[in-house]
Amino acid sequence: MLNKIKFIVYLLSILLFINPTRINAQATGTGEIRGKIMDIETKSPLVGANIVVSGTKLGAAADENGSFCIKNVPVGSRTIKATYLSYNDQTLTDIIVRVNRQTEVVFELKPATYQTGEVVVNTGYFNQTPGSAVTAQAFSYEEVRRAPGSAGDISRILFSLPSLGKVDDQKNSLIVRGGNPMENGFFIDDIEVPNINHFPSQGSTGGALGNINVDLLRDVSFAPGGLNASYGDWLSSVIDMSFREGNRAKTQVQLDFSLMGIGGVAEGPIAEKGSWVLSVRRSYLDMLVKWINVGSTVAPNYADYQFKGVYDISPKNTLEILSTGGYDNYSTDNKVAEENDMTAFAHQDIYEQTTGIALKTLWNEKAYSRNSVSLTTDYFTEDYFETTTQRLLFKNRSKERTLKFRNSNHLKLHDRHSLEFGLEAKYYFHDYDNYYGSRQLTNGAVEPSIQFNKRMQEYKAGAFLQYFLTPISGVTLTTGCRADYFSFTERLSITPKASIQLLLSPVSEITAYAGMYSQTLPMVMHAQNPKNKELSDLKAEQFGIGYGYLLNVDTKLTIEGYLKKYKNFPMNPLSPSAFMLDEMQAGENFMGSYPNLVSEGKAQTYGVEVMVQKKLAHDFYGVVSGTWFRSKYTGLDGVERNRLYDNQYIFNLSGGYKPDENWEFSARWVIAGGIPYTPFDAAASAIAGTGVTDDAKTNAERMPAYHSLNLRVDRRFFFEKSNLVVYISVWNAYNNQNVAQYYWNLKDNKQKTVYQWGALPILGMEYEF
């Protein structure tokens, strides 16, 4: 077994550290950069805009459709700049040009606010969307791909931002400003995808590993607060991803090997008017475990795919087809669970997919619209058993299907006035045949088991309107309102929002926002009990003010303070001190049996975030971020307590160094305050033979502080007609024992500790030909 492991490491080490002078060390090949340039607000093409490759004499001008193509660009990491009269310049970094390949980019320029004669002030490498908070962030494909500690997982790259809490390495759940993971939404090319992870948490957005291949990404944007009215049914954040187009000139193939699996990407043209791109991957850990014979260890089996097709019906109408999905399988037994300190063992088969079609229409230079129809299907077949006793805890036979329609429109009425409006509709047809075993609550009360077999056929309808006003130069006011109706509860929710953006100078700005937000409970919770129809929608009020300052064209400082106030969260009268939704997410994600819930839960989060981000202008990039925050709730007993996600403080330091086109070295270090937990009553637990928590100390104690260091080395090879990337990454490089949870071991009848991942080496390759 040991010899096999050594062979794998030795082979990849040879590929990584091979003498660069023997294989195009100077990166002498060339590739192409193609893309579009448009107005950030109206999406109309900027005909004649200039695009240049920094440090070269290469460039192009946009045609009547805003398209451009720059050929014979030297391979490696490039910076490109776009300029257009009366618009701010925009610079894109980390544009990786590869031998015999096309690289797609999209420029969205903002009309200039500060001008001197015919000279437009360059606002740098940061292009903020009008009306967004200063802490809204955007990442390019390359920034996602190379991030240490992410292994190509889109959710994990966001962990370097100050808005994200730190709870458990073994899950990629997004804890945004103290909120629950179920409060986040995901979109790919404006089509909603409820969960983008393998082994997803039902009714939430977290999971074990991401199931999106980053090689299909063009960019990712993340808004941690102050969401505009076009997004409904989320209380905390929205992650919006854009897939790139396939190669419109020729068919090409790429092979991948990484923690996410082994597979490939294929792409090519469609009748000279479009393109397609397809990614397929399968995990290899289960096969590797069998090969090297590691005893009782059981590895998961998972696979995923993504597809995007684009076809230009006309210069102003584009049809897009998107499909993404995954399959997950995991099966273990009591012996494995006891040997690995697992509180439960399970048999899981999960299938999830979303397929949609969208039509983008540019009506004229002042108006555009987008319409999409999609179908999401999630099938869960799961059985969970308690370790040692082997008692059935949870049986899940869920079939969730949702048909969705989304329409959004933008109309520029005048240079100072714009409207954005749209409609949404969702039709749910879900089937449940589930069982939830009896549970002992934190205060010792026992909740009985339940079993239900139910079909849910419900719908949601929504509409939104936003008005953008620029009363004077440098000031943008945004007001909006959203209305949402849910047939199951027969309630209409109205949520107004407003924000202001004030440009103090060409390099500094202030933004402020206030708004109300609403979110329905997961459908699986509504299905459990007819009385749950009486539960109110979750509500939140958000307030924030931020300051942004360009320290340099490639470096930006942002500071933001915020307040979130929650109400109408479901509470269990049998456990008045617990905040139910948080407890559900902290365990094995069992929805549980909750017969008599009340919508009386209240909570609030407040804090300050500071970040300095440097884009890759030459050979160095990095992010330094820190946050101080508090997240608390009030139980049914009237006592204010810490929420489970209350780290209190988080500090991140990440960055990288690229000495040349072949090598890249990067690292990320994070430290975060320990999260709250409820300790066991040791004496009562020993007598009962099971864990009995001390209800008087609910979330009163804290785990040790979390800290870890992630390292990564990338090596690129440029062959005559192909490209190869090899990388080695080490998570938790100094092997710190970060606590995941404390649990009561039934076999030994005492408390034990489950730790998060120790030092974990990650190896990967990408070969393009």
mmCIF file with all atom_site columns, N, CA and C in Angstrom, residues 66-110:
data_model
loop_
_atom_site.group_PDB
_atom_site.id
_atom_site.type_symbol
_atom_site.label_atom_id
_atom_site.label_alt_id
_atom_site.label_comp_id
_atom_site.label_asym_id
_atom_site.label_entity_id
_atom_site.label_seq_id
_atom_site.pdbx_PDB_ins_code
_atom_site.Cartn_x
_atom_site.Cartn_y
_atom_site.Cartn_z
_atom_site.occupancy
_atom_site.B_iso_or_equiv
_atom_site.pdbx_formal_charge
_atom_site.auth_seq_id
_atom_site.auth_comp_id
_atom_site.auth_asym_id
_atom_site.auth_atom_id
_atom_site.pdbx_PDB_model_num
ATOM 1   N N  . GLY A 1 66  ? -20.200 44.835 -30.396 1.00 0.00 ? 66  GLY A N  1
ATOM 2   C CA . GLY A 1 66  ? -19.381 44.933 -29.194 1.00 0.00 ? 66  GLY A CA 1
ATOM 3   C C  . GLY A 1 66  ? -18.370 43.814 -29.066 1.00 0.00 ? 66  GLY A C  1
ATOM 4   N N  . SER A 1 67  ? -18.230 42.983 -30.113 1.00 0.00 ? 67  SER A N  1
ATOM 5   C CA . SER A 1 67  ? -17.318 41.842 -30.063 1.00 0.00 ? 67  SER A CA 1
ATOM 6   C C  . SER A 1 67  ? -15.919 42.242 -30.528 1.00 0.00 ? 67  SER A C  1
ATOM 7   N N  . PHE A 1 68  ? -14.919 41.517 -30.030 1.00 0.00 ? 68  PHE A N  1
ATOM 8   C CA . PHE A 1 68  ? -13.544 41.751 -30.457 1.00 0.00 ? 68  PHE A CA 1
ATOM 9   C C  . PHE A 1 68  ? -12.764 40.449 -30.327 1.00 0.00 ? 68  PHE A C  1
ATOM 10  N N  . CYS A 1 69  ? -11.652 40.380 -31.025 1.00 0.00 ? 69  CYS A N  1
ATOM 11  C CA . CYS A 1 69  ? -10.764 39.216 -30.958 1.00 0.00 ? 69  CYS A CA 1
ATOM 12  C C  . CYS A 1 69  ? -9.331  39.692 -31.149 1.00 0.00 ? 69  CYS A C  1
ATOM 13  N N  . ILE A 1 70  ? -8.462  39.302 -30.223 1.00 0.00 ? 70  ILE A N  1
ATOM 14  C CA . ILE A 1 70  ? -7.048  39.649 -30.303 1.00 0.00 ? 70  ILE A CA 1
ATOM 15  C C  . ILE A 1 70  ? -6.265  38.353 -30.488 1.00 0.00 ? 70  ILE A C  1
ATOM 16  N N  . LYS A 1 71  ? -5.585  38.212 -31.607 1.00 0.00 ? 71  LYS A N  1
ATOM 17  C CA . LYS A 1 71  ? -4.868  36.984 -31.913 1.00 0.00 ? 71  LYS A CA 1
ATOM 18  C C  . LYS A 1 71  ? -3.382  37.132 -31.608 1.00 0.00 ? 71  LYS A C  1
ATOM 19  N N  . ASN A 1 72  ? -2.706  35.990 -31.583 1.00 0.00 ? 72  ASN A N  1
ATOM 20  C CA . ASN A 1 72  ? -1.252  35.923 -31.396 1.00 0.00 ? 72  ASN A CA 1
ATOM 21  C C  . ASN A 1 72  ? -0.791  36.601 -30.107 1.00 0.00 ? 72  ASN A C  1
ATOM 22  N N  . VAL A 1 73  ? -1.580  36.388 -29.039 1.00 0.00 ? 73  VAL A N  1
ATOM 23  C CA . VAL A 1 73  ? -1.208  36.935 -27.732 1.00 0.00 ? 73  VAL A CA 1
ATOM 24  C C  . VAL A 1 73  ? -0.240  35.963 -27.053 1.00 0.00 ? 73  VAL A C  1
ATOM 25  N N  . PRO A 1 74  ? 0.901   36.429 -26.568 1.00 0.00 ? 74  PRO A N  1
ATOM 26  C CA . PRO A 1 74  ? 1.839   35.532 -25.884 1.00 0.00 ? 74  PRO A CA 1
ATOM 27  C C  . PRO A 1 74  ? 1.177   34.828 -24.705 1.00 0.00 ? 74  PRO A C  1
ATOM 28  N N  . VAL A 1 75  ? 1.471   33.543 -24.545 1.00 0.00 ? 75  VAL A N  1
ATOM 29  C CA . VAL A 1 75  ? 0.846   32.771 -23.480 1.00 0.00 ? 75  VAL A CA 1
ATOM 30  C C  . VAL A 1 75  ? 1.318   33.260 -22.117 1.00 0.00 ? 75  VAL A C  1
ATOM 31  N N  . GLY A 1 76  ? 0.490   32.949 -21.094 1.00 0.00 ? 76  GLY A N  1
ATOM 32  C CA . GLY A 1 76  ? 0.799   33.360 -19.735 1.00 0.00 ? 76  GLY A CA 1
ATOM 33  C C  . GLY A 1 76  ? -0.300  34.236 -19.164 1.00 0.00 ? 76  GLY A C  1
ATOM 34  N N  . SER A 1 77  ? -0.011  34.836 -18.025 1.00 0.00 ? 77  SER A N  1
ATOM 35  C CA . SER A 1 77  ? -0.972  35.703 -17.355 1.00 0.00 ? 77  SER A CA 1
ATOM 36  C C  . SER A 1 77  ? -0.899  37.103 -17.945 1.00 0.00 ? 77  SER A C  1
ATOM 37  N N  . ARG A 1 78  ? -2.017  37.596 -18.446 1.00 0.00 ? 78  ARG A N  1
ATOM 38  C CA . ARG A 1 78  ? -2.049  38.890 -19.118 1.00 0.00 ? 78  ARG A CA 1
ATOM 39  C C  . ARG A 1 78  ? -3.023  39.843 -18.417 1.00 0.00 ? 78  ARG A C  1
ATOM 40  N N  . THR A 1 79  ? -2.752  41.124 -18.603 1.00 0.00 ? 79  THR A N  1
ATOM 41  C CA . THR A 1 79  ? -3.640  42.197 -18.150 1.00 0.00 ? 79  THR A CA 1
ATOM 42  C C  . THR A 1 79  ? -4.137  42.937 -19.379 1.00 0.00 ? 79  THR A C  1
ATOM 43  N N  . ILE A 1 80  ? -5.453  43.111 -19.473 1.00 0.00 ? 80  ILE A N  1
ATOM 44  C CA . ILE A 1 80  ? -6.007  43.812 -20.633 1.00 0.00 ? 80  ILE A CA 1
ATOM 45  C C  . ILE A 1 80  ? -6.858  44.985 -20.149 1.00 0.00 ? 80  ILE A C  1
ATOM 46  N N  . LYS A 1 81  ? -6.871  46.015 -20.969 1.00 0.00 ? 81  LYS A N  1
ATOM 47  C CA . LYS A 1 81  ? -7.523  47.261 -20.587 1.00 0.00 ? 81  LYS A CA 1
ATOM 48  C C  . LYS A 1 81  ? -8.463  47.716 -21.691 1.00 0.00 ? 81  LYS A C  1
ATOM 49  N N  . ALA A 1 82  ? -9.640  48.199 -21.296 1.00 0.00 ? 82  ALA A N  1
ATOM 50  C CA . ALA A 1 82  ? -10.637 48.699 -22.243 1.00 0.00 ? 82  ALA A CA 1
ATOM 51  C C  . ALA A 1 82  ? -10.899 50.170 -21.973 1.00 0.00 ? 82  ALA A C  1
ATOM 52  N N  . THR A 1 83  ? -10.972 50.956 -23.060 1.00 0.00 ? 83  THR A N  1
ATOM 53  C CA . THR A 1 83  ? -11.251 52.383 -22.936 1.00 0.00 ? 83  THR A CA 1
ATOM 54  C C  . THR A 1 83  ? -12.320 52.779 -23.956 1.00 0.00 ? 83  THR A C  1
ATOM 55  N N  . TYR A 1 84  ? -13.118 53.779 -23.563 1.00 0.00 ? 84  TYR A N  1
ATOM 56  C CA . TYR A 1 84  ? -14.167 54.289 -24.444 1.00 0.00 ? 84  TYR A CA 1
ATOM 57  C C  . TYR A 1 84  ? -14.484 55.706 -24.005 1.00 0.00 ? 84  TYR A C  1
ATOM 58  N N  . LEU A 1 85  ? -14.656 56.580 -24.964 1.00 0.00 ? 85  LEU A N  1
ATOM 59  C CA . LEU A 1 85  ? -14.879 57.990 -24.662 1.00 0.00 ? 85  LEU A CA 1
ATOM 60  C C  . LEU A 1 85  ? -16.078 58.171 -23.738 1.00 0.00 ? 85  LEU A C  1
ATOM 61  N N  . SER A 1 86  ? -15.883 58.971 -22.686 1.00 0.00 ? 86  SER A N  1
ATOM 62  C CA . SER A 1 86  ? -16.921 59.304 -21.694 1.00 0.00 ? 86  SER A CA 1
ATOM 63  C C  . SER A 1 86  ? -17.275 58.133 -20.787 1.00 0.00 ? 86  SER A C  1
ATOM 64  N N  . TYR A 1 87  ? -16.432 57.098 -20.782 1.00 0.00 ? 87  TYR A N  1
ATOM 65  C CA . TYR A 1 87  ? -16.626 55.969 -19.867 1.00 0.00 ? 87  TYR A CA 1
ATOM 66  C C  . TYR A 1 87  ? -15.363 55.774 -19.044 1.00 0.00 ? 87  TYR A C  1
ATOM 67  N N  . ASN A 1 88  ? -15.537 55.243 -17.828 1.00 0.00 ? 88  ASN A N  1
ATOM 68  C CA . ASN A 1 88  ? -14.365 54.885 -17.037 1.00 0.00 ? 88  ASN A CA 1
ATOM 69  C C  . ASN A 1 88  ? -13.631 53.713 -17.684 1.00 0.00 ? 88  ASN A C  1
ATOM 70  N N  . ASP A 1 89  ? -12.312 53.764 -17.622 1.00 0.00 ? 89  ASP A N  1
ATOM 71  C CA . ASP A 1 89  ? -11.535 52.631 -18.088 1.00 0.00 ? 89  ASP A CA 1
ATOM 72  C C  . ASP A 1 89  ? -11.817 51.412 -17.196 1.00 0.00 ? 89  ASP A C  1
ATOM 73  N N  . GLN A 1 90  ? -11.613 50.227 -17.760 1.00 0.00 ? 90  GLN A N  1
ATOM 74  C CA . GLN A 1 90  ? -11.698 49.004 -16.963 1.00 0.00 ? 90  GLN A CA 1
ATOM 75  C C  . GLN A 1 90  ? -10.513 48.125 -17.292 1.00 0.00 ? 90  GLN A C  1
ATOM 76  N N  . THR A 1 91  ? -9.876  47.588 -16.263 1.00 0.00 ? 91  THR A N  1
ATOM 77  C CA . THR A 1 91  ? -8.715  46.724 -16.418 1.00 0.00 ? 91  THR A CA 1
ATOM 78  C C  . THR A 1 91  ? -9.019  45.356 -15.833 1.00 0.00 ? 91  THR A C  1
ATOM 79  N N  . LEU A 1 92  ? -8.746  44.315 -16.592 1.00 0.00 ? 92  LEU A N  1
ATOM 80  C CA . LEU A 1 92  ? -8.938  42.940 -16.135 1.00 0.00 ? 92  LEU A CA 1
ATOM 81  C C  . LEU A 1 92  ? -7.582  42.264 -15.998 1.00 0.00 ? 92  LEU A C  1
ATOM 82  N N  . THR A 1 93  ? -7.351  41.676 -14.834 1.00 0.00 ? 93  THR A N  1
ATOM 83  C CA . THR A 1 93  ? -6.087  40.971 -14.584 1.00 0.00 ? 93  THR A CA 1
ATOM 84  C C  . THR A 1 93  ? -6.324  39.467 -14.582 1.00 0.00 ? 93  THR A C  1
ATOM 85  N N  . ASP A 1 94  ? -5.245  38.730 -14.459 1.00 0.00 ? 94  ASP A N  1
ATOM 86  C CA . ASP A 1 94  ? -5.325  37.259 -14.373 1.00 0.00 ? 94  ASP A CA 1
ATOM 87  C C  . ASP A 1 94  ? -6.008  36.643 -15.587 1.00 0.00 ? 94  ASP A C  1
ATOM 88  N N  . ILE A 1 95  ? -5.811  37.228 -16.749 1.00 0.00 ? 95  ILE A N  1
ATOM 89  C CA . ILE A 1 95  ? -6.342  36.642 -17.978 1.00 0.00 ? 95  ILE A CA 1
ATOM 90  C C  . ILE A 1 95  ? -5.303  35.644 -18.488 1.00 0.00 ? 95  ILE A C  1
ATOM 91  N N  . ILE A 1 96  ? -5.602  34.375 -18.336 1.00 0.00 ? 96  ILE A N  1
ATOM 92  C CA . ILE A 1 96  ? -4.642  33.328 -18.682 1.00 0.00 ? 96  ILE A CA 1
ATOM 93  C C  . ILE A 1 96  ? -4.776  32.977 -20.163 1.00 0.00 ? 96  ILE A C  1
ATOM 94  N N  . VAL A 1 97  ? -3.733  33.276 -20.916 1.00 0.00 ? 97  VAL A N  1
ATOM 95  C CA . VAL A 1 97  ? -3.682  32.951 -22.347 1.00 0.00 ? 97  VAL A CA 1
ATOM 96  C C  . VAL A 1 97  ? -2.910  31.636 -22.496 1.00 0.00 ? 97  VAL A C  1
ATOM 97  N N  . ARG A 1 98  ? -3.498  30.683 -23.235 1.00 0.00 ? 98  ARG A N  1
ATOM 98  C CA . ARG A 1 98  ? -2.912  29.354 -23.369 1.00 0.00 ? 98  ARG A CA 1
ATOM 99  C C  . ARG A 1 98  ? -2.680  29.021 -24.839 1.00 0.00 ? 98  ARG A C  1
ATOM 100 N N  . VAL A 1 99  ? -1.737  28.139 -25.063 1.00 0.00 ? 99  VAL A N  1
ATOM 101 C CA . VAL A 1 99  ? -1.371  27.754 -26.422 1.00 0.00 ? 99  VAL A CA 1
ATOM 102 C C  . VAL A 1 99  ? -2.577  27.152 -27.141 1.00 0.00 ? 99  VAL A C  1
ATOM 103 N N  . ASN A 1 100 ? -2.846  27.695 -28.328 1.00 0.00 ? 100 ASN A N  1
ATOM 104 C CA . ASN A 1 100 ? -3.852  27.109 -29.204 1.00 0.00 ? 100 ASN A CA 1
ATOM 105 C C  . ASN A 1 100 ? -5.259  27.130 -28.595 1.00 0.00 ? 100 ASN A C  1
ATOM 106 N N  . ARG A 1 101 ? -5.531  28.092 -27.664 1.00 0.00 ? 101 ARG A N  1
ATOM 107 C CA . ARG A 1 101 ? -6.844  28.158 -27.013 1.00 0.00 ? 101 ARG A CA 1
ATOM 108 C C  . ARG A 1 101 ? -7.385  29.585 -27.105 1.00 0.00 ? 101 ARG A C  1
ATOM 109 N N  . GLN A 1 102 ? -8.713  29.680 -26.955 1.00 0.00 ? 102 GLN A N  1
ATOM 110 C CA . GLN A 1 102 ? -9.373  30.981 -26.831 1.00 0.00 ? 102 GLN A CA 1
ATOM 111 C C  . GLN A 1 102 ? -9.679  31.262 -25.368 1.00 0.00 ? 102 GLN A C  1
ATOM 112 N N  . THR A 1 103 ? -9.476  32.497 -24.952 1.00 0.00 ? 103 THR A N  1
ATOM 113 C CA . THR A 1 103 ? -9.839  32.943 -23.613 1.00 0.00 ? 103 THR A CA 1
ATOM 114 C C  . THR A 1 103 ? -10.919 34.009 -23.739 1.00 0.00 ? 103 THR A C  1
ATOM 115 N N  . GLU A 1 104 ? -12.037 33.801 -23.074 1.00 0.00 ? 104 GLU A N  1
ATOM 116 C CA . GLU A 1 104 ? -13.181 34.715 -23.183 1.00 0.00 ? 104 GLU A CA 1
ATOM 117 C C  . GLU A 1 104 ? -13.171 35.728 -22.044 1.00 0.00 ? 104 GLU A C  1
ATOM 118 N N  . VAL A 1 105 ? -13.413 36.995 -22.366 1.00 0.00 ? 105 VAL A N  1
ATOM 119 C CA . VAL A 1 105 ? -13.551 38.048 -21.366 1.00 0.00 ? 105 VAL A CA 1
ATOM 120 C C  . VAL A 1 105 ? -14.760 38.909 -21.718 1.00 0.00 ? 105 VAL A C  1
ATOM 121 N N  . VAL A 1 106 ? -15.312 39.560 -20.714 1.00 0.00 ? 106 VAL A N  1
ATOM 122 C CA . VAL A 1 106 ? -16.429 40.484 -20.918 1.00 0.00 ? 106 VAL A CA 1
ATOM 123 C C  . VAL A 1 106 ? -16.137 41.763 -20.151 1.00 0.00 ? 106 VAL A C  1
ATOM 124 N N  . PHE A 1 107 ? -16.161 42.893 -20.851 1.00 0.00 ? 107 PHE A N  1
ATOM 125 C CA . PHE A 1 107 ? -16.006 44.201 -20.236 1.00 0.00 ? 107 PHE A CA 1
ATOM 126 C C  . PHE A 1 107 ? -17.379 44.851 -20.071 1.00 0.00 ? 107 PHE A C  1
ATOM 127 N N  . GLU A 1 108 ? -17.619 45.418 -18.896 1.00 0.00 ? 108 GLU A N  1
ATOM 128 C CA . GLU A 1 108 ? -18.819 46.210 -18.647 1.00 0.00 ? 108 GLU A CA 1
ATOM 129 C C  . GLU A 1 108 ? -18.370 47.556 -18.083 1.00 0.00 ? 108 GLU A C  1
ATOM 130 N N  . LEU A 1 109 ? -18.435 48.580 -18.931 1.00 0.00 ? 109 LEU A N  1
ATOM 131 C CA . LEU A 1 109 ? -17.922 49.896 -18.560 1.00 0.00 ? 109 LEU A CA 1
ATOM 132 C C  . LEU A 1 109 ? -19.012 50.785 -17.980 1.00 0.00 ? 109 LEU A C  1
ATOM 133 N N  . LYS A 1 110 ? -18.595 51.615 -17.035 1.00 0.00 ? 110 LYS A N  1
ATOM 134 C CA . LYS A 1 110 ? -19.517 52.575 -16.407 1.00 0.00 ? 110 LYS A CA 1
ATOM 135 C C  . LYS A 1 110 ? -19.302 53.963 -17.004 1.00 0.00 ? 110 LYS A C  1
#
